[in-house]
XYZ file of C-alpha atoms in Angstrom:
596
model
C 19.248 68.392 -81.787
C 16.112 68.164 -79.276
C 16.444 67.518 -76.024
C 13.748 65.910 -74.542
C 12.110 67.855 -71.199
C 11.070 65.490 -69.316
C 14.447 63.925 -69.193
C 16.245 67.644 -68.457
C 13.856 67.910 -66.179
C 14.776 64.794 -63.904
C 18.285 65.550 -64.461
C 17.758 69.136 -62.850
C 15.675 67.274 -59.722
C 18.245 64.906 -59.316
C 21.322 67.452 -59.468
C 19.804 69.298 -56.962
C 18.759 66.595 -54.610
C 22.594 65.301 -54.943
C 23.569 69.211 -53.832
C 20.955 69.847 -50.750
C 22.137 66.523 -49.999
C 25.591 67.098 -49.955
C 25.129 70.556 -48.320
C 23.094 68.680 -45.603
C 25.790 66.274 -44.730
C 28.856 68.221 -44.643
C 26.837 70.510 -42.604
C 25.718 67.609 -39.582
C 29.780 66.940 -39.575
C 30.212 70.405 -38.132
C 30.734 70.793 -34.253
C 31.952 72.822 -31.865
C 33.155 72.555 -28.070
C 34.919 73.745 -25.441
C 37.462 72.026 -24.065
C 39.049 72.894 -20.461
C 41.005 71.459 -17.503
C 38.824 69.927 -14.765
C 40.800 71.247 -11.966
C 43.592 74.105 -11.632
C 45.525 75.850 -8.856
C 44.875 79.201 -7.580
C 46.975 81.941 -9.628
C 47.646 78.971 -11.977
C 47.196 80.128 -15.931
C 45.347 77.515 -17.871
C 43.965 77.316 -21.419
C 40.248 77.045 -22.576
C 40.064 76.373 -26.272
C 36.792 76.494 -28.515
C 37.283 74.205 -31.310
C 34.978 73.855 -34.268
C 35.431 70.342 -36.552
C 34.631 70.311 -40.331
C 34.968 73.994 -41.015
C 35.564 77.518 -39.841
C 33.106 80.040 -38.431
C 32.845 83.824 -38.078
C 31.110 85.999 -35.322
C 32.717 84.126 -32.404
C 31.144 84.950 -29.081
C 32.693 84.323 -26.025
C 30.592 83.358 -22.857
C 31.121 85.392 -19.598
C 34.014 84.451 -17.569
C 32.738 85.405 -14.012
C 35.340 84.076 -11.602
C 38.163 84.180 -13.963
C 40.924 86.567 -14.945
C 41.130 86.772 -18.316
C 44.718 87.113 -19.757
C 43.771 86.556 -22.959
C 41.191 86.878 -24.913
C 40.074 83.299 -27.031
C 39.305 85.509 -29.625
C 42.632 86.988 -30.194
C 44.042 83.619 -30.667
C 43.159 81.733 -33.168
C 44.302 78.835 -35.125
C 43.041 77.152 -38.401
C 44.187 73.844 -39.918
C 43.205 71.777 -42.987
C 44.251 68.304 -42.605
C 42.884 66.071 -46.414
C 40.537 68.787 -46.576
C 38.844 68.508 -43.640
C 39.001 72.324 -42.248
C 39.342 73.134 -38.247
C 39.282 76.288 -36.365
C 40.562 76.964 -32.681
C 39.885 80.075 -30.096
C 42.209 79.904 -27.269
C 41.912 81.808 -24.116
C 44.220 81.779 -21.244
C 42.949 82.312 -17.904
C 43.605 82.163 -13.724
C 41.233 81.744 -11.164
C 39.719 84.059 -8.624
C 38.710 82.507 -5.919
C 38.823 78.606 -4.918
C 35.345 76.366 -5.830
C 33.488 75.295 -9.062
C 33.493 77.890 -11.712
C 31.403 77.684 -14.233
C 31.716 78.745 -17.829
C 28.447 79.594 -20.476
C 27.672 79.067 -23.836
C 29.999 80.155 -26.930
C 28.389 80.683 -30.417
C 29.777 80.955 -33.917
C 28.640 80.707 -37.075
C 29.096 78.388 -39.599
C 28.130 78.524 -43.357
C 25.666 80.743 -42.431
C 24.166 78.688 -38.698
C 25.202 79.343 -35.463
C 26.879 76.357 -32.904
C 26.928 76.801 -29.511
C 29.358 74.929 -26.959
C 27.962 73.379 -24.109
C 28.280 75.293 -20.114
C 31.419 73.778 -18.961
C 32.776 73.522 -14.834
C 36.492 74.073 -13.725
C 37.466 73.433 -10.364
C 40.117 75.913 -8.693
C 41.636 74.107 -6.135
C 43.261 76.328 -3.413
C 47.467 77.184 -3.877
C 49.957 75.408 -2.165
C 49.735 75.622 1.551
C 53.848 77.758 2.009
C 53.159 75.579 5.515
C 52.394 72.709 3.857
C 54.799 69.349 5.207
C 58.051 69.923 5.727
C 59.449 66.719 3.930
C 61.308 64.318 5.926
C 63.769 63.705 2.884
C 64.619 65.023 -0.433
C 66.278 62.954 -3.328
C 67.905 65.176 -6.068
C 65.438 68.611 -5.463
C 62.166 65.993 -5.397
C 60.639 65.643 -1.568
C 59.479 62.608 -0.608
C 56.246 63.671 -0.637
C 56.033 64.492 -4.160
C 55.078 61.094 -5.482
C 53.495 58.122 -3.367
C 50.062 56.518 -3.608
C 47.595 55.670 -2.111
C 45.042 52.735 -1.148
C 41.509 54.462 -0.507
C 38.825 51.601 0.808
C 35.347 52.590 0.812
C 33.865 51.523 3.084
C 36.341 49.332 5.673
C 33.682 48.241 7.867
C 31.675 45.763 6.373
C 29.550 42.617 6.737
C 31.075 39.163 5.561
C 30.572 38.933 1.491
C 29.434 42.061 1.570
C 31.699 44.166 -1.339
C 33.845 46.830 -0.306
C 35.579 49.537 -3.201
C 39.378 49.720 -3.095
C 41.213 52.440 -5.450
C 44.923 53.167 -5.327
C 46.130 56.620 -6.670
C 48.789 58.058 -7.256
C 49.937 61.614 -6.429
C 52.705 62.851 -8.056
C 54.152 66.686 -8.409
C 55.671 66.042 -11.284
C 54.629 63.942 -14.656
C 57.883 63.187 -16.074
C 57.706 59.604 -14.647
C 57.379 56.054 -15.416
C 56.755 52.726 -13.651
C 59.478 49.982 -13.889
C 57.954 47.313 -11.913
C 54.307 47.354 -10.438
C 52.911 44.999 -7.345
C 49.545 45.142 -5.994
C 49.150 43.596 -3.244
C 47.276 39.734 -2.703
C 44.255 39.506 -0.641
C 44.398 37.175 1.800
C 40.348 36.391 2.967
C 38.661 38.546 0.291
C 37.626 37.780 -3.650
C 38.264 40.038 -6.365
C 36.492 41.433 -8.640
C 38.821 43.844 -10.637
C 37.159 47.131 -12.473
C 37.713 48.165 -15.933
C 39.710 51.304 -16.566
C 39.082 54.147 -18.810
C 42.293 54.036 -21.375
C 44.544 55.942 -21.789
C 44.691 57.330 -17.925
C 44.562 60.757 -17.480
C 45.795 62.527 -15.177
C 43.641 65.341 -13.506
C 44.663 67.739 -10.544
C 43.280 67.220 -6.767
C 44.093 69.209 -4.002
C 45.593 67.291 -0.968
C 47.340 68.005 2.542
C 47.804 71.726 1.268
C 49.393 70.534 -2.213
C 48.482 70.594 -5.609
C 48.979 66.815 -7.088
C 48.367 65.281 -10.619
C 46.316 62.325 -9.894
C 45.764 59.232 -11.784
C 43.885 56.105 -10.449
C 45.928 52.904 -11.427
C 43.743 50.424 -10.190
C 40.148 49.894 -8.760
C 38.345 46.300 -7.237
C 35.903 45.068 -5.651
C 36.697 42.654 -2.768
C 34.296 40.951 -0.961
C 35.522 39.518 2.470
C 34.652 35.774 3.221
C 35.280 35.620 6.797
C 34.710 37.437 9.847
C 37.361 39.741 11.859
C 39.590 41.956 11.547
C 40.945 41.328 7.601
C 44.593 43.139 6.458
C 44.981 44.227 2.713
C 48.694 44.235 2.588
C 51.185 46.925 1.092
C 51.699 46.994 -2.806
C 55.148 47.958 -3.902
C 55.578 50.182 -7.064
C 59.081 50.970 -9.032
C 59.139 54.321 -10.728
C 61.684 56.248 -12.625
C 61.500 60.138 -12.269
C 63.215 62.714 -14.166
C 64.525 65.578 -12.080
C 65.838 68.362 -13.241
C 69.138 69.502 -12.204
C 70.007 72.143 -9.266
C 71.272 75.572 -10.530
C 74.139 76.108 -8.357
C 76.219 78.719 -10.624
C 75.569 81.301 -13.663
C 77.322 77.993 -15.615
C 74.651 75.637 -14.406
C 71.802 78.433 -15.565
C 73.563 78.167 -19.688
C 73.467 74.572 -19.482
C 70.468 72.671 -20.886
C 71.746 68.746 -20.064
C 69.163 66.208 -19.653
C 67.096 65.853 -16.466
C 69.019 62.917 -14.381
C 66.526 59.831 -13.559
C 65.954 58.937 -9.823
C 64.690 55.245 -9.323
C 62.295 54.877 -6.198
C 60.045 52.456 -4.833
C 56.741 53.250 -3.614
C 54.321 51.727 -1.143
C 50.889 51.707 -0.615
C 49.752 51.458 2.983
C 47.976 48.737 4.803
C 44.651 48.770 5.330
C 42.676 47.356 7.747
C 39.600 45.838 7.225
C 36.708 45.124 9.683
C 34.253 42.383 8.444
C 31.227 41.899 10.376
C 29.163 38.825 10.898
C 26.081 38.168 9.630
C 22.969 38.735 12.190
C 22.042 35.398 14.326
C 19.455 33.403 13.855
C 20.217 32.747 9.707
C 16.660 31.652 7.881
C 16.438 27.987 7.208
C 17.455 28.392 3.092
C 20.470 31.025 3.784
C 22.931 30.255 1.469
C 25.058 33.310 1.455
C 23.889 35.322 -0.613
C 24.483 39.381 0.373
C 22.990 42.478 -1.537
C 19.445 42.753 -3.093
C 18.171 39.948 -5.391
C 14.588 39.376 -6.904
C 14.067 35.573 -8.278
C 11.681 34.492 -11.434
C 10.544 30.841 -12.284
C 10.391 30.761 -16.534
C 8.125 28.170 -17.469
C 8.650 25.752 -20.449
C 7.868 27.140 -24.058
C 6.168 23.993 -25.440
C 2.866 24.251 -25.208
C 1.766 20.446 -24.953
C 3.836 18.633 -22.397
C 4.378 15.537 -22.834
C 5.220 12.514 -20.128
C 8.908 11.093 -20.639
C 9.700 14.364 -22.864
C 12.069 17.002 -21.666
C 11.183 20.118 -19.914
C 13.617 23.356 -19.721
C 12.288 26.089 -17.031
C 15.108 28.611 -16.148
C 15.536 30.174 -12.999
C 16.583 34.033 -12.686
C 18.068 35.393 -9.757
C 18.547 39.028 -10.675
C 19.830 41.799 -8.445
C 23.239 43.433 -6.666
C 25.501 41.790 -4.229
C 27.806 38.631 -4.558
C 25.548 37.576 -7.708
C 28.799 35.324 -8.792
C 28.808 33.405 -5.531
C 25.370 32.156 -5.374
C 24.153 28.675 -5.863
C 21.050 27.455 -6.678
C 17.783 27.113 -4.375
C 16.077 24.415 -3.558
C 12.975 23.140 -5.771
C 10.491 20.757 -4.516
C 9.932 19.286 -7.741
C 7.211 16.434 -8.233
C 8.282 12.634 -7.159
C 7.549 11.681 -10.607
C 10.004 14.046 -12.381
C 13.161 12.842 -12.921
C 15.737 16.004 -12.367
C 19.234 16.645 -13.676
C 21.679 19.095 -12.285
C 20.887 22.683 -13.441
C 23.512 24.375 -16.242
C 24.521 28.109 -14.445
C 25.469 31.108 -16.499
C 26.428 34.532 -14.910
C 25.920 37.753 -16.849
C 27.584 40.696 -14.011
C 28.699 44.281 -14.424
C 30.942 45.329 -12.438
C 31.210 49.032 -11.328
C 32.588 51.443 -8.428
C 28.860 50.934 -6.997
C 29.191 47.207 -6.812
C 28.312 44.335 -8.724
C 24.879 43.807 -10.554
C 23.732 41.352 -13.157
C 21.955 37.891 -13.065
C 22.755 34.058 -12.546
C 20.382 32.013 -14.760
C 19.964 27.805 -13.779
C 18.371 26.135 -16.194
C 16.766 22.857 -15.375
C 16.518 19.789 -17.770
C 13.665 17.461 -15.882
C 11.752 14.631 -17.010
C 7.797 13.938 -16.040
C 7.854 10.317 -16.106
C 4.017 10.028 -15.472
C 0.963 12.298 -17.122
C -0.916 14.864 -14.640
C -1.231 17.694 -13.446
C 2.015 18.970 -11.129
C 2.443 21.899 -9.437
C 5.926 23.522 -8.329
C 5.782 25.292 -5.128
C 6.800 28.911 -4.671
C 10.755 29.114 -4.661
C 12.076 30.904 -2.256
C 15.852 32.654 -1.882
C 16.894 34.379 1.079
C 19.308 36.913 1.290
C 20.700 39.852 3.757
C 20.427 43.369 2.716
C 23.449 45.307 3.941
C 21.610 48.597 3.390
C 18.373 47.961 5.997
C 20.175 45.029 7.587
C 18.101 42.520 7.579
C 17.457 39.130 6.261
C 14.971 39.235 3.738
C 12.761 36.278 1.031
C 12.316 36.815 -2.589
C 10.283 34.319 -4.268
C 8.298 32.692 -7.588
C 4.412 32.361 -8.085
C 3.837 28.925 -8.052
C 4.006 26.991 -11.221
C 1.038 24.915 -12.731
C 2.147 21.894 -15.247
C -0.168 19.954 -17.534
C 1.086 16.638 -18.206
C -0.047 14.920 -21.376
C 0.110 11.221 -21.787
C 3.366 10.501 -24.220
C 3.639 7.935 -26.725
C 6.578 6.129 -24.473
C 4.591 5.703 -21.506
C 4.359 2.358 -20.564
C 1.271 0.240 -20.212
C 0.228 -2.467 -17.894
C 0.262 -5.818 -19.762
C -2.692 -8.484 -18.187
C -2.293 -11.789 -19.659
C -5.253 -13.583 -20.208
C -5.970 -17.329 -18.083
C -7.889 -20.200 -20.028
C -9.247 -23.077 -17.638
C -8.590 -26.360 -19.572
C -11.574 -29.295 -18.553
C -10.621 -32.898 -18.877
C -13.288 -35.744 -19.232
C -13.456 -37.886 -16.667
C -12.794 -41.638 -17.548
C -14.541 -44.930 -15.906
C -14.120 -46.777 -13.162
C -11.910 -49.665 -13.207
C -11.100 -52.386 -10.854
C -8.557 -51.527 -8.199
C -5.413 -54.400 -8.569
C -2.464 -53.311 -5.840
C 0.866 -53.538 -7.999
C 4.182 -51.866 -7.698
C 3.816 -49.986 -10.932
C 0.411 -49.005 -9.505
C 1.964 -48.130 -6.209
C 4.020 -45.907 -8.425
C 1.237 -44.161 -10.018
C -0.754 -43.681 -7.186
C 2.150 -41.780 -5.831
C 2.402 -39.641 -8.944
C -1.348 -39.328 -9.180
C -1.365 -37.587 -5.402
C -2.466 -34.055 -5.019
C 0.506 -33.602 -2.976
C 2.711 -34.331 -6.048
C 0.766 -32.739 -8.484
C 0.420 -29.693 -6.378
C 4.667 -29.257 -5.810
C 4.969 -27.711 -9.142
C 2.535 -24.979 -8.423
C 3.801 -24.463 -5.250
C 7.376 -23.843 -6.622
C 6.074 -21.495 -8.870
C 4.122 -19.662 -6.198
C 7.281 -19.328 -3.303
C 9.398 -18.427 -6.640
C 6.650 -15.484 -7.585
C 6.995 -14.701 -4.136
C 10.666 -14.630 -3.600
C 10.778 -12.167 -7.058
C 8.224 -10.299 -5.648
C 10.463 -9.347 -2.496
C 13.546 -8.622 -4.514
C 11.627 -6.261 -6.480
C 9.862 -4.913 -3.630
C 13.640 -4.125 -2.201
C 14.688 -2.827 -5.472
C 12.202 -0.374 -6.285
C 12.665 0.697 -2.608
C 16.383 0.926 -3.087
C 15.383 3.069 -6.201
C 13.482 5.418 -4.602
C 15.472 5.901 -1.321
C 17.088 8.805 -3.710
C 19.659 9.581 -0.700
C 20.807 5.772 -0.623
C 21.441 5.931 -4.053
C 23.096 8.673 -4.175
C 25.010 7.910 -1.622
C 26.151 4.806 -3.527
C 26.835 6.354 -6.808
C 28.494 9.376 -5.588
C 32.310 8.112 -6.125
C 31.667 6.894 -9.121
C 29.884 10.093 -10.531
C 32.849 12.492 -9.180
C 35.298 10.419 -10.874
C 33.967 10.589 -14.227
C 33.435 14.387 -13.532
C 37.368 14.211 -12.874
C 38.014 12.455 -16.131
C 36.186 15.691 -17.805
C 37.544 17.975 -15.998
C 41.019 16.694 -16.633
C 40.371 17.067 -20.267
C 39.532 20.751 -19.390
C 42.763 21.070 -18.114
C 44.848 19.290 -20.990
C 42.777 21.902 -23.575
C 44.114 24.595 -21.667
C 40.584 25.456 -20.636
C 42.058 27.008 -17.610
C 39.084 29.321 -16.470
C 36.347 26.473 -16.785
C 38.173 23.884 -15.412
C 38.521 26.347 -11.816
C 34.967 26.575 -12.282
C 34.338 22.781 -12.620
C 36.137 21.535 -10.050
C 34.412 22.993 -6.608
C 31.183 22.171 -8.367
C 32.169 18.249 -8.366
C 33.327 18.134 -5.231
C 30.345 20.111 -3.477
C 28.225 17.452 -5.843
C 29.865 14.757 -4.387
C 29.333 16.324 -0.647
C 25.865 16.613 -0.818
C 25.269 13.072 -2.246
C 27.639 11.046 -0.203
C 26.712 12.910 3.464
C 23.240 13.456 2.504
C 23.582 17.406 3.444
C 21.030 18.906 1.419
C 22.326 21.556 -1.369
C 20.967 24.853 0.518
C 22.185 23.453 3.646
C 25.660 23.064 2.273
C 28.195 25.110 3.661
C 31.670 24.877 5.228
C 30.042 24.436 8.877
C 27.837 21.407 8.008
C 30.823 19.767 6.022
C 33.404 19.967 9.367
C 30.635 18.339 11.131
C 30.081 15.756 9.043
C 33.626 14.700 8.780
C 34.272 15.436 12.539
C 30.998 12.778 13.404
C 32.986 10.676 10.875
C 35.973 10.345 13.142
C 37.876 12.309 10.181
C 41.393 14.804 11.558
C 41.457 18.449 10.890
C 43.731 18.192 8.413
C 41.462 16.532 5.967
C 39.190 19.348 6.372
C 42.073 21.703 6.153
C 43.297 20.002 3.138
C 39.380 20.001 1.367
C 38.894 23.684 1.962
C 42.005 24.881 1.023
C 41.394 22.882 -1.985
C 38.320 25.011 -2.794
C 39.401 28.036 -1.291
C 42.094 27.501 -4.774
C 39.608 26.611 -7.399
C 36.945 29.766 -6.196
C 40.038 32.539 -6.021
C 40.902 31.024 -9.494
C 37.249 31.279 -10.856
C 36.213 34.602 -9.456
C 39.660 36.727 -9.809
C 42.031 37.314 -12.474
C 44.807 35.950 -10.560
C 45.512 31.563 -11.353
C 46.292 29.835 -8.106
C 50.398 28.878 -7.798
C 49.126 25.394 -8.026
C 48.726 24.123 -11.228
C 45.369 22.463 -12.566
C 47.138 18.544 -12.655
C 48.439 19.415 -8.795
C 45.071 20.486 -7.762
C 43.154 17.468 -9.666
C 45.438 15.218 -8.101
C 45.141 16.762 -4.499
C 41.402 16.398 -5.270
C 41.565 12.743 -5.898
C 43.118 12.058 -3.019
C 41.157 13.772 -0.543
C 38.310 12.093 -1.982
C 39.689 8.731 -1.498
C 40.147 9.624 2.304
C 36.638 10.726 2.359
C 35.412 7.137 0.921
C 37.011 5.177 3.478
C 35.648 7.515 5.852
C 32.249 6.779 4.890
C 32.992 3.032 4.832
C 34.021 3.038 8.517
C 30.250 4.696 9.239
């Protein structure tokens, strides 16, 4: 039999490719770390354990322990498992701090089919013992003090300026970690929005050192609440039901031999109040202040399409991009061209929410319409905000934005219509002979007569010509109009929204709402969107004759949709209530307007 050697030859290239390969991979799967508490007590042993993953090593090294007594040795201990072939290999030390403060442990090494791992430098707090004069508790359930477990409600900062975000953490300290909750209450802001923080599951608890104790800490909840008035502002107690096993006292040599079950003690646990001082915003407020609190930049996008076109649509997105109450802004205003006709922009939020605040970007996207060709330009837009870091109001604004308007196809054209002069011949003179069917012509035959029909036509061209004048004026008096249309437009916005709610489209229908009725603010008092704010509203409905309790009514109203929209928490009154309140406040407001 012969064997050809070109083919044994491949075969041998690609055996060995398949077996470097193999080798290669196994070998990336290997690792090896050490793992250790964060924090410890004084005198407290604790474990450090050096585990390698995806095999088993020889020549372990141990890094210098300075700061540490060394009970025993990691390399004395060790531990090997194979779990569906996959092979792992432990070193376990136990240890006890020397002195209090960071301690910081160096590199281990082993080696590994032949290469050497190292760990990575790891730090270990050593928190200082229990204070023997620590609190004397002021009541004991069962052998556990009543300062073993509570918790805490940490605000950072509480003095702050109004919408400007505060951090609020509650912790919980406990002595013991044979617990659970039963029952668990934060508390509701009254005057503040939420923003609620993501947190790392499952929680683990790590050790802090606090009023000379040693605690097991675990945070439970962290938000971001931004205050939205001015004054002194109360976050209110939460209430937390625990269960807590406790072991029995020893009381006899009996009670030593018996091993019964720890008993469970049910408590309830506050947090405390908190006060909170928000500050007002500095006096004079620039012209376009709308609120907005952190630090923003703002970009105009122009249009894609190249060739613009009259009566065509044009998208340019505006970016406002920075940290603060991003969620809370509203658009700015844009003096766009007479000729463009402009819809109401579509907003979209992208925010991250962290312990350092809120970042991200609101995005308004503008659908407009250039009814006439040219070229437009869109002035510099401008947003003003406060900085809470240098305190001060400060402008962020767009390059100014050239547009090239081509003619379209749909642009209309003015028709002339042509006049032809008709020419009679003139017939002969005949004899005059008075008769009364002659009297009759001749009074046909008069100028006068034969001018009426021209005239009729000329008092008629001028009659249409005032009734379009008035139109076209009506049309462009934008504030009239809107003024006009602005009950009808909110009630078709209600009949959409109400089909959010029947969907169950809960979240966008809290969103919806507030944006109709601020619509329908602007248009039917003519207060100009960046001008629009709770102040200029009670004016205009106190110059309006209008009680407090329709403005009571209104911004409770919308003080329900926005804690709805911006917080995880649904308003106690349901989506049909709310529509239905909002219908009939609006109502009031239309005879209001009526009686101006």
């Amino acid at each position: 039999m012969v064997i050809n050697s070109n083919w044994a030859n491949r075969t041998c290239f690609l055996l060995l490719i398949l077996l470097v390969t193999a080798r290669l991979s196994s070998t990336a799967q290997v690792s090896f770390q050490a793992i250790a508490p964060q924090s410890v007590a004084l005198n407290e042993q604790f474990q450090i354990k050096f585990t390698i993953q995806n095999g088993t090593g020889t020549d372990f090294h141990a890094p210098s322990f300075d700061g540490l007594n060394v009970m025993f040795p990691p390399a004395n201990a060790i531990s090997k498992m194979n779990i569906n072939g996959k092979e792992s290999m432990t070193y376990t030390g136990t240890f006890m701090g020397q002195r209090t403060g960071k301690i910081t442990v160096g590199k281990a090494t082993v080696k590994v089919k032949g290469r050497t791992y190292s760990t990575n430098p790891i730090t270990i707090n050593i928190l200082p013992a229990d204070s023997k004069a620590g609190n004397v508790p002021a009541e004991q359930t069962k052998g556990l003090a009543s300062n073993d477990v509570f918790i805490r409600a940490i605000a950072s900062p509480t003095s702050v300026f109004e919408q400007q975000p505060l951090l609020i953490t509650y912790k919980l300290y406990t002595r013991t970690n044979r617990m659970e909750f039963e029952d668990v209450k934060f508390p509701q802001y009254d005057g503040f929005i939420e923003e609620t923080l993501p947190l790392q599951q499952p929680i683990q608890l790590q050790m802090e050192h606090y009023n000379g104790k040693n605690y097991y800490t675990a945070i439970l909840k962290q938000a971001l609440i931004f205050p939205q008035r001015v004054g002194k502002l109360i976050v209110p107690k939460g209430r937390f039901d625990v269960r807590i096993a406790v072991e029995n006292e020893i009381n006899s040599i009996d009670d030593f031999f018996d091993f019964s079950t720890p008993t469970l003690v049910s408590r309830t646990l506050t947090s405390p109040e908190i006060t909170i001082e928000a500050k007002p915003l500095p006096q004079p407020q620039p012209e376009n202040f709308q609120n907005a609190v952190g630090q923003y930049s703002i970009k105009l996008i122009p249009p894609q399409e190249k060739n613009l076109k009259s009566n065509d649509i044009v998208t340019l997105k505006l970016i406002i991009e920075g940290k603060g109450n991003t969620k809370l802004i509203t658009a700015p205003h844009i003096a766009f061209p007479e000729s463009f006709e402009v819809y109401d922009p579509k907003q979209q939020s992208q925010q991250q929410t962290s312990a350092s605040g809120m970042e991200g970007q609101k995005t308004f996207e503008y659908n407009v319409i250039p009814r006439n060709a040219g070229h437009f330009t869109i002035p510099p837009i401008t947003l003003s905000f406060f900085n809470p870091t240098t305190k001060q109001y400060q402008t962020a604004s767009t390059q100014p934005l050239e547009l090239k308007i081509q003619k379209g196809a749909n642009e209309g054209a003015t028709l002339k219509t042509d006049i032809e002069l008709l020419g009679n011949d003139i017939a002969y003179l005949k004899d005059y002979h008075p008769s009364p069917r002659a009297s009759i012509k001749r009074f046909i035959a008069t100028p006068l007569l034969f001018a009426l029909p021209y005239a009729i036509i000329i008092v008629l061209a001028i009659c249409g010509g005032v009734v379009y004048y008035k139109h076209r004026k009506a049309q462009q008096d934008v504030i009239k109009m809107r003024q006009k249309k602005a009950s009808k437009i909110i009630r078709k916005h209600f009949q959409a929204i109400e089909q959010l709610a029947q969907n169950g489209k809960v979240s966008e229908f809290y969103q919806a709402l507030p944006k109709a009725v601020y619509t329908y603010l602007s248009d039917k008092f003519a207060i100009p969107t960046h001008k629009l704010n709770r102040s200029a509203i009670s004016s205009e409905l106190e110059a309006l004759g209008a009680n407090s309790q329709i403005s009571s009514q209104l911004f409770e109203i919308l003080d329900k949709a926005d804690e709805a929209a911006f917080s995880n928490r649904m308003s106690n009154t349901s989506p049909q209530e709310l529509l239905q309140s909002t219908m009939e406040i609006i109502t009031k407001l239309d005879n209001l307007n009526k009686i101006k």
